[in-house]
PDB file of C-alpha atoms and ligand atoms in Angstrom:
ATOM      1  CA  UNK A   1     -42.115 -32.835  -7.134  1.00  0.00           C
ATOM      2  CA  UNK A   2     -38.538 -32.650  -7.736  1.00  0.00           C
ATOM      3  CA  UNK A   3     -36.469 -35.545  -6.009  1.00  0.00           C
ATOM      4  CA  UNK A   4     -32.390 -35.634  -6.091  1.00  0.00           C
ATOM      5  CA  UNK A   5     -31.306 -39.038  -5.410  1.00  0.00           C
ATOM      6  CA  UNK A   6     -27.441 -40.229  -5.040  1.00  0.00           C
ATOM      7  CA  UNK A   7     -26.239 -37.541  -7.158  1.00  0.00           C
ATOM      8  CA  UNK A   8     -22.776 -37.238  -8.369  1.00  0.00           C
ATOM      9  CA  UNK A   9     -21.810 -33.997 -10.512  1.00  0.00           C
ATOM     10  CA  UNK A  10     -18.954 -31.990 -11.708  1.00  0.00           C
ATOM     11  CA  UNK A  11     -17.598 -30.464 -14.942  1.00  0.00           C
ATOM     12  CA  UNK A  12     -15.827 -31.566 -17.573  1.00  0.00           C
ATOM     13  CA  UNK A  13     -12.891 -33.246 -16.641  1.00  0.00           C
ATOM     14  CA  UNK A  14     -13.226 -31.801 -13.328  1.00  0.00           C
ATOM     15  CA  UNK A  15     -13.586 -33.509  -9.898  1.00  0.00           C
ATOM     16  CA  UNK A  16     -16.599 -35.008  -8.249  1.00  0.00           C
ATOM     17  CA  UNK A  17     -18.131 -31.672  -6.936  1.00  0.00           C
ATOM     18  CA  UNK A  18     -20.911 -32.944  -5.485  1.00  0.00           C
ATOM     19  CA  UNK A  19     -21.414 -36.859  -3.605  1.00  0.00           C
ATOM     20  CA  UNK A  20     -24.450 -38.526  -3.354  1.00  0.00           C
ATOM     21  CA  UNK A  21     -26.391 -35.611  -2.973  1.00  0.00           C
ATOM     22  CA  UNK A  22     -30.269 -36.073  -1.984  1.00  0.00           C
ATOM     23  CA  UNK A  23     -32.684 -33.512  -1.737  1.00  0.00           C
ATOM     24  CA  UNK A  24     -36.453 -32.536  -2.486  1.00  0.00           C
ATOM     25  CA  UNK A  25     -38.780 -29.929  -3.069  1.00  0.00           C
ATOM     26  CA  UNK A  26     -42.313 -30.933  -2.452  1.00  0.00           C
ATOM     27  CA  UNK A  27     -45.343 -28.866  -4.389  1.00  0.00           C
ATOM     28  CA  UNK A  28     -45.973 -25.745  -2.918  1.00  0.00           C
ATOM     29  CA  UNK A  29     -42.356 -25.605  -1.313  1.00  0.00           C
ATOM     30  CA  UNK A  30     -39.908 -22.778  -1.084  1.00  0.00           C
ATOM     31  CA  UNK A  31     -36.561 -24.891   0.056  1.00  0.00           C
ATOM     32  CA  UNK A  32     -33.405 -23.045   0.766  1.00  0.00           C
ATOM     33  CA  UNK A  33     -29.950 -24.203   0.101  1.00  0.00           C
ATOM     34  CA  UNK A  34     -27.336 -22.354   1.574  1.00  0.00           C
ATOM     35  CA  UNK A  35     -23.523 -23.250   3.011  1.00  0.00           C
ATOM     36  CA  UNK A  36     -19.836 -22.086   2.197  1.00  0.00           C
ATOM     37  CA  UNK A  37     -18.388 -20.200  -0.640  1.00  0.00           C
ATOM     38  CA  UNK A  38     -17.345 -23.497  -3.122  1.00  0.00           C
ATOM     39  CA  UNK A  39     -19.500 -25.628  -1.455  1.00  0.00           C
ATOM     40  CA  UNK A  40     -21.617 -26.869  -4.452  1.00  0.00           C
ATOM     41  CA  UNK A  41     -24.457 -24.680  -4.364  1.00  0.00           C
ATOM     42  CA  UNK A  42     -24.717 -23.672  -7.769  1.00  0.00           C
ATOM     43  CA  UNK A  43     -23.520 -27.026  -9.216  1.00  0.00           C
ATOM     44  CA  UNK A  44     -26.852 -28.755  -7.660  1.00  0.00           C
ATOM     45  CA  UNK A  45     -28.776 -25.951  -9.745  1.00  0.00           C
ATOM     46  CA  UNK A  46     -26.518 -26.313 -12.492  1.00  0.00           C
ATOM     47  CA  UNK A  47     -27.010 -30.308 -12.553  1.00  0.00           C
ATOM     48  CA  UNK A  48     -30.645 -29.901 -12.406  1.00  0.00           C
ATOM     49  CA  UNK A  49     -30.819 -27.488 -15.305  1.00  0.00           C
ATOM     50  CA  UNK A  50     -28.134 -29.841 -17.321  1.00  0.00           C
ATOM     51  CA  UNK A  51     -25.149 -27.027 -17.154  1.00  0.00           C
ATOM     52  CA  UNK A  52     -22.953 -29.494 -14.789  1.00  0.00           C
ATOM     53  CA  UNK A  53     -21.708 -32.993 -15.846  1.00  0.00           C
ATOM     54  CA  UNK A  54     -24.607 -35.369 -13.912  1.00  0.00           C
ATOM     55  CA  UNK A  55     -22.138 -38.875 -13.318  1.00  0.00           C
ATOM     56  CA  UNK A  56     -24.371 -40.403 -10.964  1.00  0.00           C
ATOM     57  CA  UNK A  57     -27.342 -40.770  -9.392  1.00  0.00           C
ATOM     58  CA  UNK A  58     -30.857 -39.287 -10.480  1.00  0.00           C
ATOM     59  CA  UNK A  59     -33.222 -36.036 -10.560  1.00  0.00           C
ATOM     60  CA  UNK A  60     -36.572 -36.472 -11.199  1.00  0.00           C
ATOM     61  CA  UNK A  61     -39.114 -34.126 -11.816  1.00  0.00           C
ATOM     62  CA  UNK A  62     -42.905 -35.184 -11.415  1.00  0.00           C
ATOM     63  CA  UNK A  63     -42.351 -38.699 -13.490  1.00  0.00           C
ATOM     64  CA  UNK A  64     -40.085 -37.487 -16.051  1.00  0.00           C
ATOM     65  CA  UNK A  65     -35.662 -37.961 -15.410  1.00  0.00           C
ATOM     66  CA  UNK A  66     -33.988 -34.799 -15.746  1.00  0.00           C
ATOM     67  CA  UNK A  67     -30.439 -35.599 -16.454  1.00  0.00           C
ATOM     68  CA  UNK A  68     -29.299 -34.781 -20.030  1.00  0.00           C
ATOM     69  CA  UNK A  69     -32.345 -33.108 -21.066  1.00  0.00           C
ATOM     70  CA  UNK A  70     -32.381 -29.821 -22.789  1.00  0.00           C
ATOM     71  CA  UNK A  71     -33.135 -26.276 -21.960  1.00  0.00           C
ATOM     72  CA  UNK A  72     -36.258 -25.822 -23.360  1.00  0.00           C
ATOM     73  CA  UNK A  73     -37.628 -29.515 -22.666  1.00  0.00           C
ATOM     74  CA  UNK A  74     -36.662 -28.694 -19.187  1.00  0.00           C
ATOM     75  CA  UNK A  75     -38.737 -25.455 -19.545  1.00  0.00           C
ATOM     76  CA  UNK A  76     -41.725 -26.993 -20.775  1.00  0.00           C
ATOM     77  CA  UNK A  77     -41.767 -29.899 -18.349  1.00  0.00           C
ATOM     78  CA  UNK A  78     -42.304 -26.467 -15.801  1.00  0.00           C
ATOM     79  CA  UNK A  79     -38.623 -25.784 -14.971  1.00  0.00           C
ATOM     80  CA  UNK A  80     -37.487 -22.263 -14.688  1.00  0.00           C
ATOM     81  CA  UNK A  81     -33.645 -20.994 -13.355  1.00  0.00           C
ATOM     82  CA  UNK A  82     -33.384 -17.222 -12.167  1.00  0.00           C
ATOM     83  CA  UNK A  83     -29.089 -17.381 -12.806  1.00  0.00           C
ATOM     84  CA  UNK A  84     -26.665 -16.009 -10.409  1.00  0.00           C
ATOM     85  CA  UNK A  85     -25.880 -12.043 -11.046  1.00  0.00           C
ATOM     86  CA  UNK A  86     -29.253 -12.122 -12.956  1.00  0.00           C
ATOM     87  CA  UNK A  87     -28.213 -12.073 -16.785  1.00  0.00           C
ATOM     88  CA  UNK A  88     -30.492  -9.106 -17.926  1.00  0.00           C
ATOM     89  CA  UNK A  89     -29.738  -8.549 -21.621  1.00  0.00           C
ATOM     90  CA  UNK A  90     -28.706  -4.894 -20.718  1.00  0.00           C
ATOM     91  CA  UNK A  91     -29.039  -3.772 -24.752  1.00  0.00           C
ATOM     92  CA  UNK A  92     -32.207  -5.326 -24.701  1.00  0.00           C
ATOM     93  CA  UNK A  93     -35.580  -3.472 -24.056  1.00  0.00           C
ATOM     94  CA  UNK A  94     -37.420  -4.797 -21.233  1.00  0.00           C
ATOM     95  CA  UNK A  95     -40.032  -6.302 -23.678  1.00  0.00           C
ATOM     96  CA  UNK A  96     -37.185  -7.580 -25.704  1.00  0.00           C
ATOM     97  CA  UNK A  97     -35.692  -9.652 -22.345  1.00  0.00           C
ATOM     98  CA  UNK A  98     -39.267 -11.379 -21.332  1.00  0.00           C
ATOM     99  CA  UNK A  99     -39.461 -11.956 -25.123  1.00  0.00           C
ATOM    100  CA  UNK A 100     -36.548 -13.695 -24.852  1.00  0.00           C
ATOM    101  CA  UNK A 101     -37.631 -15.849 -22.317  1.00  0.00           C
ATOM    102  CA  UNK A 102     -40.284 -16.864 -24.197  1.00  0.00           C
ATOM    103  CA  UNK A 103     -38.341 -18.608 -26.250  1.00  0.00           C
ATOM    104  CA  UNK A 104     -39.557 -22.514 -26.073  1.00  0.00           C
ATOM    105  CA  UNK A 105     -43.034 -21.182 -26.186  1.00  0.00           C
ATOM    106  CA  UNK A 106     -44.440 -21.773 -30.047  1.00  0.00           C
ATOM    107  CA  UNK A 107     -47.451 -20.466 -29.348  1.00  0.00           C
ATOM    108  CA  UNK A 108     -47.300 -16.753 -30.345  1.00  0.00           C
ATOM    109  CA  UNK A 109     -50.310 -15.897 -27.963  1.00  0.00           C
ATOM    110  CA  UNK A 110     -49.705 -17.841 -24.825  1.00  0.00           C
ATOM    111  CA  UNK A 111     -46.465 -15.787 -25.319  1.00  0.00           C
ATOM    112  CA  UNK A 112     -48.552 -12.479 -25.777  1.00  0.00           C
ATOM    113  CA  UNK A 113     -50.553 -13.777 -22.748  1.00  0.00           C
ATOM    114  CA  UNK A 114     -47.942 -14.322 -20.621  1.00  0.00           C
ATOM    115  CA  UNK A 115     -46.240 -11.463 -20.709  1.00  0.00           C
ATOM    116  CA  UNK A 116     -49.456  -9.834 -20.299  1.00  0.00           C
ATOM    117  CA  UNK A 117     -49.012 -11.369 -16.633  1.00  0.00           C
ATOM    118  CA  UNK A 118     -45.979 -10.954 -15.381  1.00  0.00           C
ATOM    119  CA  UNK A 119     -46.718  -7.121 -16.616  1.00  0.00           C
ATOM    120  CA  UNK A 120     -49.888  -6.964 -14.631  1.00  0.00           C
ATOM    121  CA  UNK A 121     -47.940  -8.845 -11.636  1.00  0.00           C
ATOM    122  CA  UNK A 122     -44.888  -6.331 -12.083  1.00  0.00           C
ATOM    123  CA  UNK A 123     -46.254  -2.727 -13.343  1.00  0.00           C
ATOM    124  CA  UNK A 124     -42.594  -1.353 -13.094  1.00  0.00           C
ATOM    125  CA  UNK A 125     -41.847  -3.612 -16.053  1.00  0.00           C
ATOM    126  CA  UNK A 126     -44.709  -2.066 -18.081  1.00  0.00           C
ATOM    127  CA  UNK A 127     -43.923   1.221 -17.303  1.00  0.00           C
ATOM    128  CA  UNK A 128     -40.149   0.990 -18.253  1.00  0.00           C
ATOM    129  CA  UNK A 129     -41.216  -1.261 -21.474  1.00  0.00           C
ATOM    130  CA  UNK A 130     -38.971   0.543 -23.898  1.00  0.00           C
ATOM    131  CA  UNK A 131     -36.301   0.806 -21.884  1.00  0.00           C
ATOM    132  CA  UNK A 132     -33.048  -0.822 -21.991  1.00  0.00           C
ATOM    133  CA  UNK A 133     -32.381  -3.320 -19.317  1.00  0.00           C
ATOM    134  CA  UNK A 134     -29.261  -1.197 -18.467  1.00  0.00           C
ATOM    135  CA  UNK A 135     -30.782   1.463 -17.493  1.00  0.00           C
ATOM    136  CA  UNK A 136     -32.752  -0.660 -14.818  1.00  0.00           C
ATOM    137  CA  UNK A 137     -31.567  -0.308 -10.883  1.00  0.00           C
ATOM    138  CA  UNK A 138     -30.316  -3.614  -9.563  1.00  0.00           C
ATOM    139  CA  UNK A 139     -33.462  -4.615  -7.882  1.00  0.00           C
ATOM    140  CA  UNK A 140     -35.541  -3.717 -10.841  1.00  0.00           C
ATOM    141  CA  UNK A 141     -33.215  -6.228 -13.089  1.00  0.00           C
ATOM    142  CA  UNK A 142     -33.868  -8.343 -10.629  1.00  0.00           C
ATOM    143  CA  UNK A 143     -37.388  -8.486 -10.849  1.00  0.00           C
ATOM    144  CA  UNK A 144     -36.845  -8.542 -14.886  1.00  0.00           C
ATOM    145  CA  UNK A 145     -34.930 -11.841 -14.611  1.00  0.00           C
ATOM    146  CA  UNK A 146     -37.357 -13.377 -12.200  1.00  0.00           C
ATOM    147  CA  UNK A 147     -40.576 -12.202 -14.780  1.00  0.00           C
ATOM    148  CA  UNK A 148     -38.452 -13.365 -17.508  1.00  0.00           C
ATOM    149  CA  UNK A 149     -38.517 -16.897 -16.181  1.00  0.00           C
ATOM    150  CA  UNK A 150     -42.086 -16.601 -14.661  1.00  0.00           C
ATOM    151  CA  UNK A 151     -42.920 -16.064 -18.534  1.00  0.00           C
ATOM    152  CA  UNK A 152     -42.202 -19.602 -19.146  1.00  0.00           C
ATOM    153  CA  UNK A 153     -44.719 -20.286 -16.634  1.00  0.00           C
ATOM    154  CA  UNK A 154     -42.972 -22.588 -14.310  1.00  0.00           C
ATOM    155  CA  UNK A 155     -43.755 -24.914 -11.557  1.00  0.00           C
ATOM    156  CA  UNK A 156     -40.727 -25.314 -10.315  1.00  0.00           C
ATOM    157  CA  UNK A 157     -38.188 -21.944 -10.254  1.00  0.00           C
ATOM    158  CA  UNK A 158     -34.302 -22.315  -9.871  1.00  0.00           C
ATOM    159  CA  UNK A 159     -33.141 -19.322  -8.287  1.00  0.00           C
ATOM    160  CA  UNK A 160     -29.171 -18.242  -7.777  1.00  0.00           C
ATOM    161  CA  UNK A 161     -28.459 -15.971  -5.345  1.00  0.00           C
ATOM    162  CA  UNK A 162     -31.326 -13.880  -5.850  1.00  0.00           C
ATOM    163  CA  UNK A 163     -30.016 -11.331  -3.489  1.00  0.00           C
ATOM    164  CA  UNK A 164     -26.687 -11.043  -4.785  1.00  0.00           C
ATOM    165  CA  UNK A 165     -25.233  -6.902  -4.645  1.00  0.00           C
ATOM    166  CA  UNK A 166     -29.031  -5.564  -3.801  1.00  0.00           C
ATOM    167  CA  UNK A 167     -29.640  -2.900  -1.403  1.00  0.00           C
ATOM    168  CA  UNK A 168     -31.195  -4.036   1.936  1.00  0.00           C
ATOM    169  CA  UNK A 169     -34.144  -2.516   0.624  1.00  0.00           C
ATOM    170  CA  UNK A 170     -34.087  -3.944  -3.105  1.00  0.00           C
ATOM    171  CA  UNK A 171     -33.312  -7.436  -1.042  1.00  0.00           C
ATOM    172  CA  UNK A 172     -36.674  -7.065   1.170  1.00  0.00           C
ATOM    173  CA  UNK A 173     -38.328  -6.509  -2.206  1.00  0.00           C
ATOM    174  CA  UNK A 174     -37.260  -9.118  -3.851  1.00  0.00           C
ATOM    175  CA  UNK A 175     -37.729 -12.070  -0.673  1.00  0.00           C
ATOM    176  CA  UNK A 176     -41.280 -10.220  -0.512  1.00  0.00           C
ATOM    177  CA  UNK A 177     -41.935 -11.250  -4.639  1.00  0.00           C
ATOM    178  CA  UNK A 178     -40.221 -14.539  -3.937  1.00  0.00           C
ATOM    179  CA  UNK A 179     -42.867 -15.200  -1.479  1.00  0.00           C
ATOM    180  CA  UNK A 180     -45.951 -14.043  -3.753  1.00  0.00           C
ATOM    181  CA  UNK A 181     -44.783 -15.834  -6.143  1.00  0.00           C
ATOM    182  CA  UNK A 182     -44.947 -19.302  -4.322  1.00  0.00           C
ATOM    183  CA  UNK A 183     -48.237 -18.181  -2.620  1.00  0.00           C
ATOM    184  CA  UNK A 184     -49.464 -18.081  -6.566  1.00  0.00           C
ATOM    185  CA  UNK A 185     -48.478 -21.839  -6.341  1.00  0.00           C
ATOM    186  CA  UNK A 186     -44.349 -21.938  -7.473  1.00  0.00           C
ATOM    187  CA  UNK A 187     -42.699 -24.118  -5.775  1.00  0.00           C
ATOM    188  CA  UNK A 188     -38.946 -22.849  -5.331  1.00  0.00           C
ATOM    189  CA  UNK A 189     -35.341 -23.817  -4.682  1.00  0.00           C
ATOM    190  CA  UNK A 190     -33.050 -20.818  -3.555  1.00  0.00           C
ATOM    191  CA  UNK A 191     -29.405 -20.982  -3.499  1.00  0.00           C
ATOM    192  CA  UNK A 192     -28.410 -18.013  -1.217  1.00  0.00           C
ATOM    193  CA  UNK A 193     -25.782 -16.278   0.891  1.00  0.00           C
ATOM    194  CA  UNK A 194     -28.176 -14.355   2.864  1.00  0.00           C
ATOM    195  CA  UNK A 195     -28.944 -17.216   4.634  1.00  0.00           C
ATOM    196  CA  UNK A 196     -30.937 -15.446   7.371  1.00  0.00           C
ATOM    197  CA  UNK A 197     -33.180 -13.881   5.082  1.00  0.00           C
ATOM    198  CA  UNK A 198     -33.684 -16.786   3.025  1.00  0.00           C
ATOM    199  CA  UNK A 199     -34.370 -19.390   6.091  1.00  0.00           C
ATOM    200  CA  UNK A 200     -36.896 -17.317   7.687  1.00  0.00           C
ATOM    201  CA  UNK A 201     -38.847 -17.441   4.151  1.00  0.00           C
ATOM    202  CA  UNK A 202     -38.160 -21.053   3.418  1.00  0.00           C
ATOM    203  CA  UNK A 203     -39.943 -24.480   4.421  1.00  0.00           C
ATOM    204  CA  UNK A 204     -36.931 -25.990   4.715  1.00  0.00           C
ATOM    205  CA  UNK A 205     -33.329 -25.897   4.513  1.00  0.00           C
ATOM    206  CA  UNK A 206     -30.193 -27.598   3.081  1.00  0.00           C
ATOM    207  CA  UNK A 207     -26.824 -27.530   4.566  1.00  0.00           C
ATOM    208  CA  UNK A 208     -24.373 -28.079   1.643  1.00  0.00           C
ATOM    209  CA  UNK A 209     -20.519 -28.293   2.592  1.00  0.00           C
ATOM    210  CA  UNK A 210     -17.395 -29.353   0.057  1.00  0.00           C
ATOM    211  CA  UNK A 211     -20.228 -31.147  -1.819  1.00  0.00           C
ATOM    212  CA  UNK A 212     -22.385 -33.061   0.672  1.00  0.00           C
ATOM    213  CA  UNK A 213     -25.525 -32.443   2.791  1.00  0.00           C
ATOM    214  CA  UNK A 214     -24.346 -31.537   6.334  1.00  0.00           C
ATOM    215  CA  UNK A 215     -27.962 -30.784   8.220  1.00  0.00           C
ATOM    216  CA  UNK A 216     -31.175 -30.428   6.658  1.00  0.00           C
ATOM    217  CA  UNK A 217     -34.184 -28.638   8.482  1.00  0.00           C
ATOM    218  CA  UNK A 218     -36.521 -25.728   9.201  1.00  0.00           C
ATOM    219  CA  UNK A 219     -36.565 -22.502  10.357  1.00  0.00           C
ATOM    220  CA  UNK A 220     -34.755 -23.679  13.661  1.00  0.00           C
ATOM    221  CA  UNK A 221     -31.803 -24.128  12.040  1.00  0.00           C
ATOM    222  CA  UNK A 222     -30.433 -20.791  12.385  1.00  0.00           C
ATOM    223  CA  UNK A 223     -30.229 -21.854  15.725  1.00  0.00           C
ATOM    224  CA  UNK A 224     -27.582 -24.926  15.239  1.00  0.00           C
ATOM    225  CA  UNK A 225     -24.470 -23.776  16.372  1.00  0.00           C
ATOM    226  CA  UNK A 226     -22.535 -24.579  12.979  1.00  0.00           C
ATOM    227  CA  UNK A 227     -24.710 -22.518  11.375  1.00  0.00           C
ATOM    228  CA  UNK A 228     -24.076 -19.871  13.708  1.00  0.00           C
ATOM    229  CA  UNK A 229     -20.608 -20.198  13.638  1.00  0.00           C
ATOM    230  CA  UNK A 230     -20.312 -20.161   9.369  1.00  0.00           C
ATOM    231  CA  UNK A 231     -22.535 -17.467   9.212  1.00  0.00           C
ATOM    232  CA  UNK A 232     -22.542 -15.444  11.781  1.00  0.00           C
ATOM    233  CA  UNK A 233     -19.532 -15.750  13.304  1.00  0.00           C
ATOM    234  CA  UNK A 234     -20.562 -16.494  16.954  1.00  0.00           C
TER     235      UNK A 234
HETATM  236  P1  ADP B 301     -21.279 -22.456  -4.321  1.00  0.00           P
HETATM  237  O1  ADP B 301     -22.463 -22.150  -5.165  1.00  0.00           O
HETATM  238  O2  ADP B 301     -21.614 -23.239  -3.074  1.00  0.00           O
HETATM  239  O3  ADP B 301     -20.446 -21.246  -3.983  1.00  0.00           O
HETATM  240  P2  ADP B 301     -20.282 -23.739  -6.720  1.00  0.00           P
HETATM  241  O4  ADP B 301     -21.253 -24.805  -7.028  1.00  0.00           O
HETATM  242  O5  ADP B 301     -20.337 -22.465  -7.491  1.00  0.00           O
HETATM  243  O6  ADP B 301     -20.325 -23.438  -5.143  1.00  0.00           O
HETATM  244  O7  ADP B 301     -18.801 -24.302  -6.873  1.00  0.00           O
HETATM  245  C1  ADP B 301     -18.380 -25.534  -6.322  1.00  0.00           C
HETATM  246  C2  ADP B 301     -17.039 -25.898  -6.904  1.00  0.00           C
HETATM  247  O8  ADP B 301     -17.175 -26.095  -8.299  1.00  0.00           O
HETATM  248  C3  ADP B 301     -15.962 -24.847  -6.712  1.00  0.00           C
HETATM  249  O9  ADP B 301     -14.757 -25.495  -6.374  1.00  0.00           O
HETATM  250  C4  ADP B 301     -15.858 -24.195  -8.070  1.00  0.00           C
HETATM  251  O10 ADP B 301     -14.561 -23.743  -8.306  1.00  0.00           O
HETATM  252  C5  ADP B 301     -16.215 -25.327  -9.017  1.00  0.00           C
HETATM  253  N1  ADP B 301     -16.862 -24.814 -10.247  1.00  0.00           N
HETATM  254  C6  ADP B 301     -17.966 -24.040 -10.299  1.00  0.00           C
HETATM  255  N2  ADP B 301     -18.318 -23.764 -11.577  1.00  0.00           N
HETATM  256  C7  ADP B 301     -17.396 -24.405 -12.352  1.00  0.00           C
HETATM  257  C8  ADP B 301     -17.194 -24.527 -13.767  1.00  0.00           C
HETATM  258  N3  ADP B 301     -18.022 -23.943 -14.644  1.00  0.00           N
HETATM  259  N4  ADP B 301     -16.148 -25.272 -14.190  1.00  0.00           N
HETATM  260  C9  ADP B 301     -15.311 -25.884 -13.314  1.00  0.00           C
HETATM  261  N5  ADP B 301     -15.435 -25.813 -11.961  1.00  0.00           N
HETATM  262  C10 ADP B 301     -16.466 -25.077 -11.491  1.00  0.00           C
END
């Protein structure tokens, strides 16, 4: 579904931050990418959602190339990206925010429609409707940036440290949605720090380190002793 060849990004005037990256998400996938602080994490996200400098190398989506495409052709090929610290506009209604993310949609009641779902699919958004996204909890803006993308009815959703300054509690929540979500037939690929949590939900895992893939594989990888030693210190 989404196939990273070769890839070679940075930004402007920058460095190579990533080298011949390859990676893919097959339909019905929830892939995890996880590694180091600075590793390139975001910047494969970024590259695939045209916010990085692509110089190399291709991403393909379905049959369509990604690389210099805009937002909202990205969007409508099925392309949706959660951002990192989650972006709610917090002087924004909650209506006003899916709204928002509505915005490549012309049709005025697919939009209607689709926010329809993600209200039926998240009832906390309903019920807090009027309400500024401010005055949300972390978790629940959370859940407002993930329905704000699943309002663009994706395939494919880019998530950025989902988990980022939750609760443990908010964080089981929000792995639990991730998984509904793909069990509705979203494929995903999760940049995360938690990489315990994130592993144990995904098919598969990336190793990324100073810009490269370092191990790929399953849930067993929590196992290799790298891993161990990056994350958890043994
Ligand atoms: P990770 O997500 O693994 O923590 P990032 O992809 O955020 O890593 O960052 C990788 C490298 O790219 C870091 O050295 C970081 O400083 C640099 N970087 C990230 N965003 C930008 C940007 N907008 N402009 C320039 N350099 C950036």
């Amino acid at each position: 579904m989404l196939t990273i060849k070769n890839l070679k990004a940075g930004y402007y005037n920058g460095p190579d931050i990533l080298h011949d990256i390859d990676l893919e998400v097959k339909p019905g996938e929830i892939v995890a990418l996880i590694g180091p602080n600075g590793a390139g994490k975001s910047t494969v996200l970024r590259s695939i959602f045209n916010q990085a400098e692509v110089r190399g190398g291709s991403i393909k989506f379905i049959d369509d190339e990604l690389t210099n495409l805009q937002t909202h052709q990205l969007i409508n090929l099925g392309i949706s990206f959660v951002p990192q610290g989650r972006q709610v506009f917090s002087t924004m209604t909650v209506k006003e925010n899916l709204e928002m993310g509505a915005f490549a949609i012309s049709d005025q009641k697919l939009v209607k429609d689709n926010i329809e779902t993600v209200f039926k699919r998240f009832p906390m958004l309903r019920e807090k409707t009027g309400q500024n996204g401010a005055n949300l909890s972390g978790g629940q803006q959370q859940i407002l940036a993930i329905a704000r993308a699943l309002v663009q009815n994706p395939k494919l959703l880019l998530m950025d440290e989902p988990s980022l300054g939750l609760s443990p509690k908010a964080m089981k929540e929000i792995f639990a949605v991730i998984k509904e979500i793909n069990k509705e037939g979203v494929s995903l690929l999760i940049v995360e720090q938690n990489a315990r949590a994130v592993v144990e939900i995904a098919d598969r895992t990336y190793v990324l380190e100073m810009g490269k893939v370092a191990l790929t594989g399953g849930r067993d990888i929590l196992d290799n002793e790298k891993i161990k030693k990056i994350y958890f210190g043994q």
